CSV table of C-alpha atoms and ligand atoms in Angstrom, one decimal:
chain,number,residue,atom,x,y,z
A,1,MET,CA,-21.3,20.9,48.6
A,2,ASN,CA,-21.7,17.4,47.0
A,3,ASN,CA,-22.6,13.9,48.5
A,4,GLN,CA,-19.3,13.2,49.4
A,5,ASP,CA,-18.5,16.2,50.8
A,6,HIS,CA,-21.2,15.7,53.2
A,7,ASN,CA,-20.1,12.4,54.5
A,8,TYR,CA,-16.6,14.0,55.3
A,9,CYS,CA,-18.3,16.8,57.0
A,10,GLN,CA,-20.5,14.4,59.2
A,11,ASN,CA,-17.4,12.4,60.1
A,12,ILE,CA,-16.1,15.6,61.6
A,13,THR,CA,-15.5,15.1,65.5
A,14,GLY,CA,-13.6,17.0,68.2
A,15,LYS,CA,-10.8,14.6,68.3
A,16,THR,CA,-10.5,15.1,63.8
A,17,LYS,CA,-6.8,15.4,63.0
A,18,PHE,CA,-6.2,17.7,59.9
A,19,LEU,CA,-3.8,17.3,56.8
A,20,GLY,CA,-4.1,19.8,53.8
A,21,VAL,CA,-2.5,21.1,51.1
A,22,ILE,CA,-1.3,25.0,51.1
A,23,GLY,CA,-0.8,26.8,47.8
A,24,HIS,CA,-2.1,30.1,46.0
A,25,PRO,CA,-4.4,29.4,44.3
A,26,VAL,CA,-5.3,26.2,45.8
A,27,GLU,CA,-9.1,25.7,44.7
A,28,HIS,CA,-8.5,23.4,41.8
A,29,SER,CA,-5.9,21.1,43.4
A,30,LEU,CA,-6.8,17.5,42.9
A,31,SER,CA,-4.9,16.4,46.3
A,32,PRO,CA,-8.1,16.9,48.8
A,33,MET,CA,-9.7,14.4,46.5
A,34,MET,CA,-7.1,11.6,46.4
A,35,HIS,CA,-5.8,12.0,49.9
A,36,ASN,CA,-9.7,12.2,51.6
A,37,ALA,CA,-10.3,9.0,49.7
A,38,ALA,CA,-7.4,7.3,50.8
A,39,LEU,CA,-8.0,8.6,54.5
A,40,SER,CA,-11.6,7.4,54.2
A,41,LYS,CA,-10.8,3.9,53.3
A,42,LEU,CA,-8.3,3.7,56.1
A,43,GLY,CA,-10.9,4.5,58.3
A,44,LEU,CA,-9.0,7.5,60.2
A,45,ASP,CA,-10.5,10.6,62.1
A,46,CYS,CA,-8.4,12.8,59.8
A,47,VAL,CA,-9.4,15.5,57.1
A,48,TYR,CA,-7.2,16.6,54.5
A,49,LEU,CA,-8.0,20.6,53.6
A,50,PRO,CA,-7.1,23.1,50.7
A,51,PHE,CA,-5.7,25.9,52.4
A,52,PRO,CA,-5.4,29.1,50.1
A,53,ILE,CA,-2.5,30.9,51.5
A,54,ALA,CA,-1.2,34.1,49.8
A,55,PRO,CA,2.7,34.6,50.1
A,56,GLU,CA,2.9,37.4,52.4
A,57,ASN,CA,0.6,35.5,54.9
A,58,LEU,CA,2.9,32.4,54.8
A,59,GLU,CA,4.7,33.0,58.3
A,60,THR,CA,1.3,33.2,60.0
A,61,ALA,CA,-0.1,30.7,58.4
A,62,ILE,CA,2.3,28.0,59.1
A,63,ALA,CA,2.9,29.8,63.2
A,64,GLY,CA,-1.1,29.2,63.2
A,65,PHE,CA,-0.9,25.2,61.9
A,66,ALA,CA,1.2,24.3,64.8
A,67,ALA,CA,-1.2,26.1,67.2
A,68,ILE,CA,-3.8,23.9,65.9
A,69,SER,CA,-1.5,21.0,65.8
A,70,VAL,CA,-2.0,20.1,62.2
A,71,VAL,CA,-0.2,17.0,61.5
A,72,GLY,CA,1.7,18.1,58.1
A,73,PHE,CA,0.4,19.3,55.0
A,74,SER,CA,1.6,19.2,51.2
A,75,VAL,CA,2.8,22.3,49.5
A,76,THR,CA,2.4,23.3,46.1
A,77,ILE,CA,2.7,26.5,43.9
A,78,PRO,CA,4.0,29.4,45.1
A,79,HIS,CA,5.4,28.0,48.5
A,80,LYS,CA,7.6,25.2,47.4
A,81,GLN,CA,10.8,27.5,48.2
A,82,ALA,CA,9.4,30.0,50.3
A,83,ILE,CA,8.4,27.4,53.2
A,84,LEU,CA,12.8,26.3,53.4
A,85,PRO,CA,13.0,29.1,56.2
A,86,LEU,CA,10.4,28.3,57.9
A,87,LEU,CA,11.3,24.8,58.5
A,88,SER,CA,13.4,23.4,61.3
A,89,GLU,CA,14.8,20.3,59.4
A,90,ILE,CA,14.7,19.7,55.4
A,91,SER,CA,15.9,16.4,54.0
A,92,PRO,CA,18.5,15.5,51.8
A,93,ILE,CA,16.8,15.0,49.2
A,94,ALA,CA,14.3,18.3,49.4
A,95,GLN,CA,17.6,20.4,50.1
A,96,ALA,CA,19.3,19.0,46.9
A,97,ILE,CA,16.3,19.7,44.8
A,98,GLY,CA,15.9,23.3,46.7
A,99,ALA,CA,11.9,22.3,47.1
A,100,VAL,CA,9.9,20.9,49.8
A,101,ASN,CA,6.3,19.2,48.5
A,102,THR,CA,5.7,17.7,52.0
A,103,VAL,CA,5.9,19.1,55.7
A,104,ILE,CA,5.5,17.0,58.7
A,105,ARG,CA,5.3,18.3,62.5
A,106,GLN,CA,7.8,16.4,64.4
A,107,ASP,CA,8.5,16.9,68.2
A,108,ASP,CA,7.3,20.1,68.0
A,109,LYS,CA,9.1,21.0,65.1
A,110,TRP,CA,8.2,21.5,60.9
A,111,VAL,CA,10.1,18.8,58.7
A,112,GLY,CA,10.3,19.3,55.2
A,113,THR,CA,10.7,17.1,52.5
A,114,ASN,CA,10.5,16.0,48.5
A,115,THR,CA,8.3,13.0,48.0
A,116,ASP,CA,7.9,14.4,43.6
A,117,VAL,CA,11.3,12.1,43.0
A,118,GLU,CA,9.8,9.2,44.7
A,119,GLY,CA,6.4,10.0,42.4
A,120,PHE,CA,8.7,10.5,39.3
A,121,ILE,CA,10.2,7.0,39.4
A,122,ALA,CA,7.4,5.0,40.4
A,123,PRO,CA,6.3,3.5,37.0
A,124,LEU,CA,9.6,3.4,35.9
A,125,GLN,CA,10.5,1.5,38.8
A,126,THR,CA,7.7,-0.9,38.6
A,127,THR,CA,5.6,-1.2,35.0
A,128,TYR,CA,8.6,0.0,32.9
A,129,GLN,CA,11.4,-1.4,35.1
A,130,GLN,CA,14.4,-1.8,33.2
A,131,ASP,CA,18.3,-2.0,33.1
A,132,TRP,CA,18.3,2.0,33.1
A,133,THR,CA,22.4,2.2,33.4
A,134,GLN,CA,22.3,1.7,29.9
A,135,LYS,CA,19.6,4.5,29.2
A,136,LYS,CA,19.9,8.1,28.3
A,137,ALA,CA,17.2,10.6,29.5
A,138,VAL,CA,16.3,14.0,27.7
A,139,ILE,CA,14.6,15.9,29.7
A,140,LEU,CA,12.2,19.4,27.9
A,141,GLY,CA,12.3,21.9,30.4
A,142,ASN,CA,14.6,23.3,33.5
A,143,GLY,CA,11.9,24.4,36.4
A,144,GLY,CA,10.5,23.0,39.4
A,145,ALA,CA,9.6,19.7,38.3
A,146,ALA,CA,12.7,19.2,35.9
A,147,ARG,CA,14.7,19.1,39.3
A,148,ALA,CA,12.6,16.4,40.8
A,149,VAL,CA,12.8,14.7,37.6
A,150,VAL,CA,17.2,15.0,37.0
A,151,ALA,CA,17.2,13.8,40.6
A,152,GLY,CA,14.8,10.6,39.6
A,153,CYS,CA,16.8,9.9,36.6
A,154,VAL,CA,20.2,10.3,39.0
A,155,GLN,CA,18.5,7.7,41.2
A,156,LEU,CA,17.5,5.3,38.8
A,157,GLY,CA,21.2,5.3,37.3
A,158,LEU,CA,20.8,6.5,33.9
A,159,ALA,CA,24.2,6.6,31.7
A,160,GLU,CA,23.2,9.9,30.6
A,161,ILE,CA,20.7,12.9,31.5
A,162,HIS,CA,20.3,15.7,29.3
A,163,VAL,CA,18.5,18.8,30.2
A,164,VAL,CA,17.0,20.8,27.2
A,165,GLY,CA,15.8,24.5,27.9
A,166,ARG,CA,14.8,27.7,26.1
A,167,ASN,CA,16.4,30.2,27.8
A,168,LEU,CA,20.3,30.0,28.3
A,169,SER,CA,20.9,31.9,31.1
A,170,LYS,CA,18.1,30.3,33.2
A,171,LEU,CA,19.6,26.9,31.9
A,172,LYS,CA,23.1,28.3,33.4
A,173,GLU,CA,21.6,29.1,36.2
A,174,PHE,CA,20.1,25.6,36.9
A,175,SER,CA,23.0,23.9,36.6
A,176,HIS,CA,25.0,26.2,38.8
A,177,SER,CA,22.2,25.8,41.5
A,178,TRP,CA,23.4,22.0,42.1
A,179,GLU,CA,26.9,23.2,42.9
A,180,ASN,CA,26.8,21.9,46.7
A,181,SER,CA,24.8,18.9,45.9
A,182,PRO,CA,25.3,15.2,45.0
A,183,PHE,CA,23.8,15.8,41.9
A,184,ALA,CA,26.2,17.8,40.4
A,185,ASN,CA,27.9,16.9,37.2
A,186,LYS,CA,25.2,14.2,36.7
A,187,PHE,CA,23.7,15.9,33.9
A,188,GLU,CA,24.3,18.4,31.2
A,189,VAL,CA,22.3,21.2,29.5
A,190,HIS,CA,21.5,22.2,26.4
A,191,SER,CA,19.3,24.6,24.2
A,192,TRP,CA,16.2,23.8,22.5
A,193,SER,CA,18.2,23.6,18.8
A,194,GLU,CA,19.7,20.6,20.2
A,195,LEU,CA,17.0,18.9,20.5
A,196,PRO,CA,17.1,17.2,16.8
A,197,LYS,CA,20.6,15.5,17.4
A,198,LEU,CA,19.2,14.3,21.4
A,199,ILE,CA,15.9,13.1,20.1
A,200,THR,CA,17.4,10.2,17.9
A,201,GLN,CA,18.9,8.9,21.3
A,202,ALA,CA,16.7,9.2,24.1
A,203,ASN,CA,15.4,6.3,25.5
A,204,LEU,CA,13.4,8.1,27.9
A,205,LEU,CA,11.7,11.4,26.9
A,206,VAL,CA,10.2,13.4,29.8
A,207,ASN,CA,8.2,16.6,29.4
A,208,THR,CA,8.4,18.9,32.2
A,209,THR,CA,7.1,22.1,30.4
A,210,PRO,CA,3.1,23.1,31.0
A,211,VAL,CA,3.3,23.0,27.3
A,212,GLY,CA,0.0,21.2,26.0
A,213,MET,CA,-1.6,21.7,29.2
A,214,TYR,CA,-5.6,22.4,29.9
A,215,PRO,CA,-6.7,24.4,28.2
A,216,HIS,CA,-4.0,24.5,25.6
A,217,VAL,CA,-4.7,20.6,24.7
A,218,GLU,CA,-3.6,20.9,21.1
A,219,GLN,CA,-0.1,21.9,21.9
A,220,SER,CA,2.8,19.8,22.2
A,221,PRO,CA,6.5,20.7,23.0
A,222,LEU,CA,7.7,18.8,20.1
A,223,SER,CA,6.2,18.6,16.3
A,224,ALA,CA,5.3,15.3,14.9
A,225,GLU,CA,8.2,15.8,12.6
A,226,GLU,CA,10.6,16.1,15.7
A,227,MET,CA,8.7,12.9,17.6
A,228,ALA,CA,9.5,10.8,14.4
A,229,LYS,CA,13.4,11.0,15.3
A,230,LEU,CA,12.5,9.1,18.7
A,231,PRO,CA,13.7,5.4,18.7
A,232,LEU,CA,11.2,2.7,18.1
A,233,ASP,CA,11.3,1.5,21.8
A,234,ALA,CA,11.6,4.9,23.6
A,235,ILE,CA,9.6,5.6,26.4
A,236,THR,CA,7.8,9.2,26.9
A,237,TYR,CA,6.7,10.6,29.8
A,238,ASP,CA,4.4,13.6,30.4
A,239,LEU,CA,4.0,15.0,33.9
A,240,ILE,CA,0.9,16.9,32.7
A,241,TYR,CA,-2.3,15.0,33.8
A,242,ILE,CA,-4.8,17.2,32.1
A,243,PRO,CA,-5.8,16.6,29.5
A,244,LYS,CA,-4.8,12.6,29.4
A,245,PRO,CA,-3.4,11.7,27.2
A,246,THR,CA,-1.9,15.1,25.9
A,247,LYS,CA,-0.9,16.0,22.6
A,248,PHE,CA,2.8,15.4,23.2
A,249,LEU,CA,1.8,11.9,24.0
A,250,GLN,CA,-0.6,11.6,21.3
A,251,LEU,CA,2.1,12.1,19.2
A,252,ALA,CA,4.6,9.8,20.7
A,253,GLU,CA,2.2,6.8,20.5
A,254,LYS,CA,1.6,7.1,17.1
A,255,GLN,CA,5.3,6.7,16.7
A,256,GLY,CA,5.0,3.7,18.6
A,257,ALA,CA,6.7,4.7,22.0
A,258,ILE,CA,5.6,3.4,25.4
A,259,THR,CA,3.8,6.6,27.1
A,260,ILE,CA,3.4,7.5,30.6
A,261,ASP,CA,1.2,10.3,32.0
A,262,GLY,CA,1.4,12.3,34.7
A,263,LEU,CA,-1.3,11.0,37.0
A,264,GLU,CA,0.6,7.9,38.1
A,265,MET,CA,3.4,10.6,39.6
A,266,LEU,CA,0.3,12.7,41.5
A,267,VAL,CA,-0.7,9.7,43.0
A,268,GLN,CA,2.5,8.4,44.1
A,269,GLN,CA,4.0,11.5,45.5
A,270,GLY,CA,1.1,11.7,47.5
A,271,ALA,CA,0.9,8.3,48.8
A,272,ALA,CA,4.7,8.8,49.7
A,273,ALA,CA,3.6,11.9,51.6
A,274,LEU,CA,0.7,9.7,53.5
A,275,LYS,CA,3.5,7.1,54.4
A,276,ILE,CA,4.9,10.1,56.3
A,277,TRP,CA,2.3,11.9,58.0
A,278,LEU,CA,0.8,8.2,58.7
A,279,GLN,CA,3.6,6.6,59.7
A,280,GLN,CA,2.7,3.5,58.0
A,281,GLU,CA,3.5,1.6,55.1
A,282,GLU,CA,0.2,0.5,53.6
A,283,ILE,CA,-1.5,3.1,51.7
A,284,PRO,CA,-4.7,2.3,49.5
A,285,VAL,CA,-3.1,3.6,46.3
A,286,THR,CA,-5.6,1.9,43.9
A,287,ILE,CA,-8.5,4.1,45.9
A,288,MET,CA,-6.5,7.3,45.6
A,289,ARG,CA,-5.7,6.6,41.6
A,290,GLN,CA,-9.6,5.6,40.9
A,291,ALA,CA,-10.7,8.7,43.1
A,292,LEU,CA,-8.8,11.2,40.7
A,293,GLN,CA,-10.0,8.7,37.2
A,294,ASN,CA,-13.5,9.1,38.4
A,295,HIS,CA,-13.3,12.7,38.3
A,296,LEU,CA,-11.2,13.6,35.4
A,297,GLY,CA,-13.5,10.8,33.4
A,298,CYS,CA,-10.9,8.4,32.4
B,1,LIG,P1,7.6,25.9,35.9
B,1,LIG,O1,8.9,25.5,36.9
B,1,LIG,O2,7.4,27.2,35.5
B,1,LIG,O3,8.9,25.4,34.8
B,1,LIG,C1,8.3,25.3,33.7
B,1,LIG,C2,9.7,25.2,32.4
B,1,LIG,O4,9.1,24.6,31.3
B,1,LIG,C3,10.9,26.3,32.5
B,1,LIG,O5,11.8,25.7,32.3
B,1,LIG,C4,10.1,26.8,31.0
B,1,LIG,O6,10.8,27.7,30.8
B,1,LIG,C5,9.9,25.7,30.5
B,1,LIG,N1,8.8,26.2,29.3
B,1,LIG,C6,7.7,26.8,29.6
B,1,LIG,N2,7.0,27.2,28.2
B,1,LIG,C7,7.7,26.5,27.3
B,1,LIG,C8,7.7,26.9,25.9
B,1,LIG,N3,6.5,27.3,25.3
B,1,LIG,N4,8.7,26.1,25.0
B,1,LIG,C9,9.5,25.8,25.8
B,1,LIG,N5,9.8,25.7,27.4
B,1,LIG,C10,8.9,26.1,28.0
B,1,LIG,O7,6.3,24.5,36.2
B,1,LIG,P2,7.1,23.2,37.0
B,1,LIG,O8,6.3,23.4,38.6
B,1,LIG,O9,7.9,22.6,36.5
B,1,LIG,O10,5.5,22.4,36.3
B,1,LIG,C11,5.9,22.0,35.0
B,1,LIG,C12,4.9,21.3,34.8
B,1,LIG,O11,4.6,19.8,35.3
B,1,LIG,C13,3.1,21.9,34.9
B,1,LIG,O12,2.5,21.3,33.7
B,1,LIG,C14,3.1,21.0,36.1
B,1,LIG,O13,1.5,20.3,35.9
B,1,LIG,C15,3.8,19.4,36.0
B,1,LIG,N6,3.6,19.1,36.8
B,1,LIG,C16,3.3,17.6,37.5
B,1,LIG,C17,3.3,16.8,38.4
B,1,LIG,C18,2.9,15.5,38.8
B,1,LIG,O14,3.2,15.3,39.7
B,1,LIG,N7,2.7,15.2,37.7
B,1,LIG,C19,4.5,17.5,39.4
B,1,LIG,C20,4.8,18.5,39.4
B,1,LIG,C21,4.9,19.2,38.4
B,1,LIG,P3,11.4,29.3,31.1
B,1,LIG,O15,11.7,29.3,32.3
B,1,LIG,O16,12.2,29.9,29.9
B,1,LIG,O17,9.6,29.9,31.1
């Protein structure tokens, strides 16, 4: 236990409220560090804890959370879909994406939403704000995170959204899964072999695959030759935040592209969740970002 942890423990009282993150595993989650830094800055009698919960214990754990008046919690792998049947209400955005990353207790009921979309688009609406309606997005990968990225690109109003995957049957499944949502028919799916043509048109290129994530830091979903086809003013965005920057972003930078790493998305989806749990607009985002940067040494 380090000094910082010790301070959190000293401040715990009989009235302390609980927030947390459920996952399996959850030991390496950076969320407790980021959220506790914010709660401490706000001077709230509230702690955010990691809860390692095996899939077979999910229902029991959520019932237990209700019994001890947990205010709300974040949801990570492998519970983002499994939590859905245990909730009384699911926000339209979480329904459309088919995954919940944030749950709040409201009127003795569990209500789920998804703040990954807000987290993803935050830097594209602030630091890199532009008229997205004339731009084309190319998204690498069609897993869970790609769903939030597609929804984010639709919300930004991008003219074209292309999702590229390596497994054709999973790509088809991905397309069909949106059929009854407002996002249906707002994007096209492509096999990996179509990438050379798509890259030349990409104004926004997003990596949602785990390729290049620590410890495989020398890997990139695209080669230097493929990256060389990017338009000069392209924005490349990697959802990965360790390492910072990834090989993918290093290659993009060499081409003169603007680069965004996954740390800001992590911070902004967390800040959006805190707004919901604390029912307040003012969240110390700078403190949250700083806590992560200090930890990651960047
Ligand atoms: P996921 O559901 O497992 O999806 C991964 C996707 O990448 C799948 O489509 C997978 O294809 C594809 N893929 C994996 N290896 C590949 C390879 N070698 N070549 C081409 N495609 C490959 O994972 P996820 O939850 O979406 O997470 C993806 C990444 O986003 C992770 O690195 C995660 O840490 C990051 N993330 C970051 C944030 C943030 O806040 N910054 C939030 C969420 C996720 P197959 O289905 O064919 O295997």
